[in-house]
């Protein structure tokens, strides 16, 4: 619902540019079904509390190594989308109000960041978990053809809650080892960590001396030198 004068919304845009030429362009506003996916906090279509409704809030775009399409995270809709890299069609929705994979409430993410696809239908997500004040990393293995969840794993981060931002890098060749950028974290003031969840051992960590919401690591990555 919106006023008789319409609503101001923040449309999200994805562009792929090759040799200074835009070869792909996608606007969330071209997909009206996404308006209904927004959480109540951000479906402000009367613009009562903000200049525009930030109904989607795109915060990651990754290329799926299996088919070359885009996997995207929409924070304020609490969902992950796969987009056809040629047509821009929404191929599936994972989580949120438009979920097509039959996730339980416990399996859904809330205000998540950094959805990363891997070969074989695996998708990892940094789940901020604002609904419960509990941040975790989740792993989905998907049967995309039949829109079915094959397996689900979570790595709970009991001592730290990331209110916004953040991300998790699954290290290649490791079963349960992640490098985490904690974003707007509350708790032990870690800015980023390297954690082996198979042993629950923190292998490396950088910690603030003074907590501040204006000093945070949006994402952190480890590279072999």
Short mmCIF file of C-alpha atoms in Angstrom, two decimals:
data_model
loop_
_atom_site.label_atom_id
_atom_site.label_comp_id
_atom_site.label_asym_id
_atom_site.label_seq_id
_atom_site.Cartn_x
_atom_site.Cartn_y
_atom_site.Cartn_z
CA UNK A 1 0.00 0.00 0.00
CA UNK A 2 1.12 3.56 -0.66
CA UNK A 3 -0.32 7.06 -0.76
CA UNK A 4 -2.36 8.37 -3.66
CA UNK A 5 0.75 10.19 -4.82
CA UNK A 6 2.76 6.98 -5.12
CA UNK A 7 5.83 5.97 -3.17
CA UNK A 8 9.52 6.70 -3.32
CA UNK A 9 11.57 3.50 -3.37
CA UNK A 10 15.28 2.76 -3.56
CA UNK A 11 15.69 0.64 -6.69
CA UNK A 12 18.67 -1.70 -6.68
CA UNK A 13 20.78 -1.89 -9.85
CA UNK A 14 23.22 -4.55 -11.08
CA UNK A 15 25.47 -3.86 -14.04
CA UNK A 16 28.02 -6.07 -15.75
CA UNK A 17 30.57 -4.03 -17.71
CA UNK A 18 32.98 -5.46 -20.26
CA UNK A 19 35.55 -3.19 -21.96
CA UNK A 20 33.66 -0.09 -20.76
CA UNK A 21 30.40 -1.39 -22.24
CA UNK A 22 27.34 -2.31 -20.15
CA UNK A 23 26.47 -5.85 -21.26
CA UNK A 24 23.91 -6.58 -18.52
CA UNK A 25 21.66 -4.35 -16.45
CA UNK A 26 19.04 -5.30 -13.88
CA UNK A 27 16.69 -3.14 -11.80
CA UNK A 28 14.83 -4.50 -8.79
CA UNK A 29 12.00 -2.07 -9.57
CA UNK A 30 11.26 -4.05 -12.76
CA UNK A 31 10.16 -6.96 -10.54
CA UNK A 32 7.10 -5.79 -8.56
CA UNK A 33 6.85 -9.07 -6.64
CA UNK A 34 9.94 -7.96 -4.70
CA UNK A 35 7.98 -5.10 -3.09
CA UNK A 36 5.93 -7.65 -1.14
CA UNK A 37 9.04 -9.46 0.12
CA UNK A 38 10.28 -6.55 2.25
CA UNK A 39 10.21 -6.90 6.01
CA UNK A 40 7.82 -4.64 7.91
CA UNK A 41 10.72 -2.43 9.02
CA UNK A 42 11.57 -1.46 5.44
CA UNK A 43 8.26 -1.71 3.55
CA UNK A 44 7.75 2.00 4.17
CA UNK A 45 5.76 2.72 1.02
CA UNK A 46 4.04 5.71 2.61
CA UNK A 47 7.53 7.18 3.22
CA UNK A 48 6.57 7.93 6.79
CA UNK A 49 9.94 7.19 8.36
CA UNK A 50 12.39 7.55 5.48
CA UNK A 51 12.86 9.44 2.23
CA UNK A 52 12.45 6.19 0.31
CA UNK A 53 11.55 2.58 1.02
CA UNK A 54 14.75 0.52 1.14
CA UNK A 55 12.76 -2.63 0.45
CA UNK A 56 15.53 -4.77 -1.03
CA UNK A 57 19.00 -3.48 -0.03
CA UNK A 58 21.25 -5.48 -2.35
CA UNK A 59 24.52 -6.31 -0.56
CA UNK A 60 26.24 -9.03 -2.59
CA UNK A 61 26.39 -10.31 -6.17
CA UNK A 62 28.34 -13.46 -7.02
CA UNK A 63 28.66 -15.60 -10.15
CA UNK A 64 27.58 -19.23 -9.76
CA UNK A 65 30.45 -21.44 -11.03
CA UNK A 66 27.95 -24.12 -12.14
CA UNK A 67 25.92 -22.07 -14.62
CA UNK A 68 27.38 -18.54 -14.73
CA UNK A 69 24.24 -16.87 -13.39
CA UNK A 70 24.13 -14.30 -10.58
CA UNK A 71 23.39 -15.13 -6.94
CA UNK A 72 22.37 -12.04 -4.97
CA UNK A 73 21.58 -11.18 -1.36
CA UNK A 74 18.73 -8.78 -0.56
CA UNK A 75 19.14 -7.84 3.11
CA UNK A 76 15.84 -6.08 3.75
CA UNK A 77 13.87 -8.85 2.07
CA UNK A 78 15.79 -11.54 3.99
CA UNK A 79 16.22 -13.56 0.81
CA UNK A 80 18.71 -14.80 -1.77
CA UNK A 81 17.91 -14.55 -5.49
CA UNK A 82 19.36 -16.27 -8.53
CA UNK A 83 19.16 -14.13 -11.68
CA UNK A 84 19.54 -15.26 -15.26
CA UNK A 85 22.68 -13.47 -16.44
CA UNK A 86 21.21 -12.95 -19.93
CA UNK A 87 17.54 -12.14 -19.41
CA UNK A 88 17.52 -10.87 -15.80
CA UNK A 89 14.72 -13.30 -14.95
CA UNK A 90 14.50 -14.33 -11.29
CA UNK A 91 15.21 -18.07 -11.45
CA UNK A 92 14.58 -18.78 -7.77
CA UNK A 93 14.15 -17.22 -4.36
CA UNK A 94 15.69 -18.72 -1.25
CA UNK A 95 14.35 -17.55 2.13
CA UNK A 96 12.13 -14.63 3.03
CA UNK A 97 8.44 -14.31 2.18
CA UNK A 98 8.96 -15.56 -1.37
CA UNK A 99 10.94 -18.70 -0.44
CA UNK A 100 10.59 -21.52 -2.99
CA UNK A 101 12.66 -24.18 -1.22
CA UNK A 102 10.43 -24.96 1.74
CA UNK A 103 12.80 -23.61 4.38
CA UNK A 104 11.71 -23.72 7.99
CA UNK A 105 11.83 -20.54 10.04
CA UNK A 106 15.00 -21.86 11.69
CA UNK A 107 16.65 -22.35 8.28
CA UNK A 108 15.81 -18.89 6.93
CA UNK A 109 18.26 -16.00 7.22
CA UNK A 110 17.41 -12.57 8.61
CA UNK A 111 19.07 -9.39 7.28
CA UNK A 112 21.89 -11.51 5.89
CA UNK A 113 25.00 -10.56 3.89
CA UNK A 114 27.42 -12.16 1.46
CA UNK A 115 25.69 -15.09 -0.25
CA UNK A 116 28.35 -17.13 -2.09
CA UNK A 117 27.62 -20.01 -4.51
CA UNK A 118 29.97 -22.96 -5.00
CA UNK A 119 30.01 -25.93 -7.36
CA UNK A 120 27.41 -28.60 -6.70
CA UNK A 121 24.61 -26.34 -5.48
CA UNK A 122 26.29 -25.16 -2.27
CA UNK A 123 25.52 -21.61 -1.09
CA UNK A 124 27.06 -20.07 2.03
CA UNK A 125 25.51 -17.05 3.76
CA UNK A 126 26.57 -14.76 6.61
CA UNK A 127 23.32 -14.59 8.56
CA UNK A 128 23.28 -11.48 10.76
CA UNK A 129 20.23 -12.89 12.52
CA UNK A 130 18.78 -9.57 13.66
CA UNK A 131 15.48 -11.25 14.58
CA UNK A 132 17.11 -13.22 17.38
CA UNK A 133 20.27 -11.21 18.07
CA UNK A 134 22.29 -14.27 17.06
CA UNK A 135 24.72 -14.31 14.14
CA UNK A 136 25.72 -17.47 12.33
CA UNK A 137 27.03 -18.86 9.05
CA UNK A 138 24.67 -21.13 7.12
CA UNK A 139 25.38 -23.60 4.32
CA UNK A 140 22.61 -24.63 1.93
CA UNK A 141 22.98 -27.42 -0.62
CA UNK A 142 20.24 -26.94 -3.20
CA UNK A 143 18.56 -29.09 -5.82
CA UNK A 144 17.82 -26.11 -8.03
CA UNK A 145 15.95 -28.00 -10.74
CA UNK A 146 13.34 -29.22 -8.25
CA UNK A 147 13.67 -26.27 -5.85
CA UNK A 148 14.47 -28.56 -2.95
CA UNK A 149 16.81 -28.19 0.01
CA UNK A 150 19.20 -31.15 0.02
CA UNK A 151 21.13 -30.30 3.17
CA UNK A 152 21.52 -27.53 5.73
CA UNK A 153 24.33 -26.76 8.17
CA UNK A 154 24.89 -23.85 10.52
CA UNK A 155 27.87 -22.60 12.47
CA UNK A 156 26.60 -20.62 15.43
CA UNK A 157 28.59 -17.68 16.69
CA UNK A 158 27.31 -17.52 20.22
CA UNK A 159 29.65 -14.86 21.61
CA UNK A 160 29.19 -12.27 18.91
CA UNK A 161 26.26 -10.54 17.23
CA UNK A 162 26.75 -8.59 14.01
CA UNK A 163 23.99 -6.00 13.72
CA UNK A 164 24.79 -5.02 10.12
CA UNK A 165 27.34 -5.65 7.36
CA UNK A 166 29.85 -8.49 7.61
CA UNK A 167 30.68 -11.55 5.54
CA UNK A 168 32.14 -15.05 5.65
CA UNK A 169 34.72 -16.63 3.33
CA UNK A 170 34.69 -20.43 3.23
CA UNK A 171 38.31 -21.47 2.80
CA UNK A 172 38.99 -23.78 -0.12
CA UNK A 173 39.84 -27.34 0.83
CA UNK A 174 38.57 -26.86 4.40
CA UNK A 175 35.37 -28.47 5.66
CA UNK A 176 34.34 -25.92 8.28
CA UNK A 177 36.87 -23.10 8.28
CA UNK A 178 35.82 -19.52 7.68
CA UNK A 179 37.34 -16.06 7.61
CA UNK A 180 34.75 -13.68 9.02
CA UNK A 181 34.47 -9.91 8.73
CA UNK A 182 32.29 -9.02 11.69
CA UNK A 183 30.71 -5.84 10.36
CA UNK A 184 28.81 -3.87 12.99
CA UNK A 185 29.49 -6.40 15.72
CA UNK A 186 28.57 -6.29 19.36
CA UNK A 187 30.27 -8.58 21.82
CA UNK A 188 33.97 -9.32 22.10
CA UNK A 189 34.91 -6.49 19.69
CA UNK A 190 36.58 -8.76 17.11
CA UNK A 191 36.91 -7.03 13.73
CA UNK A 192 37.77 -10.16 11.76
CA UNK A 193 38.54 -13.77 12.63
CA UNK A 194 39.83 -17.01 11.11
CA UNK A 195 37.86 -19.83 12.78
CA UNK A 196 38.01 -23.61 12.37
CA UNK A 197 34.51 -24.66 13.40
CA UNK A 198 35.42 -28.36 13.30
CA UNK A 199 37.45 -27.72 16.47
CA UNK A 200 35.86 -24.37 17.47
CA UNK A 201 39.36 -22.91 17.45
CA UNK A 202 40.08 -19.26 16.64
CA UNK A 203 43.23 -19.42 14.52
CA UNK A 204 43.67 -15.67 14.03
CA UNK A 205 41.79 -12.59 15.14
CA UNK A 206 42.06 -8.81 15.19
CA UNK A 207 40.20 -7.11 18.04
CA UNK A 208 39.30 -3.45 18.67
CA UNK A 209 40.54 -1.85 21.84
CA UNK A 210 37.41 0.32 21.97
CA UNK A 211 34.07 -0.70 20.46
CA UNK A 212 32.59 1.72 17.92
CA UNK A 213 29.83 1.29 15.37
CA UNK A 214 31.83 3.55 13.05
CA UNK A 215 34.87 1.29 13.05
CA UNK A 216 34.12 -2.06 11.45
CA UNK A 217 35.23 -4.50 8.76
CA UNK A 218 32.56 -4.89 6.09
CA UNK A 219 34.21 -8.05 4.75
CA UNK A 220 37.51 -9.82 5.23
CA UNK A 221 39.28 -12.28 2.92
CA UNK A 222 42.30 -14.51 3.16
CA UNK A 223 44.56 -15.00 0.14
CA UNK A 224 47.51 -17.35 -0.20
CA UNK A 225 50.66 -15.35 -0.93
#
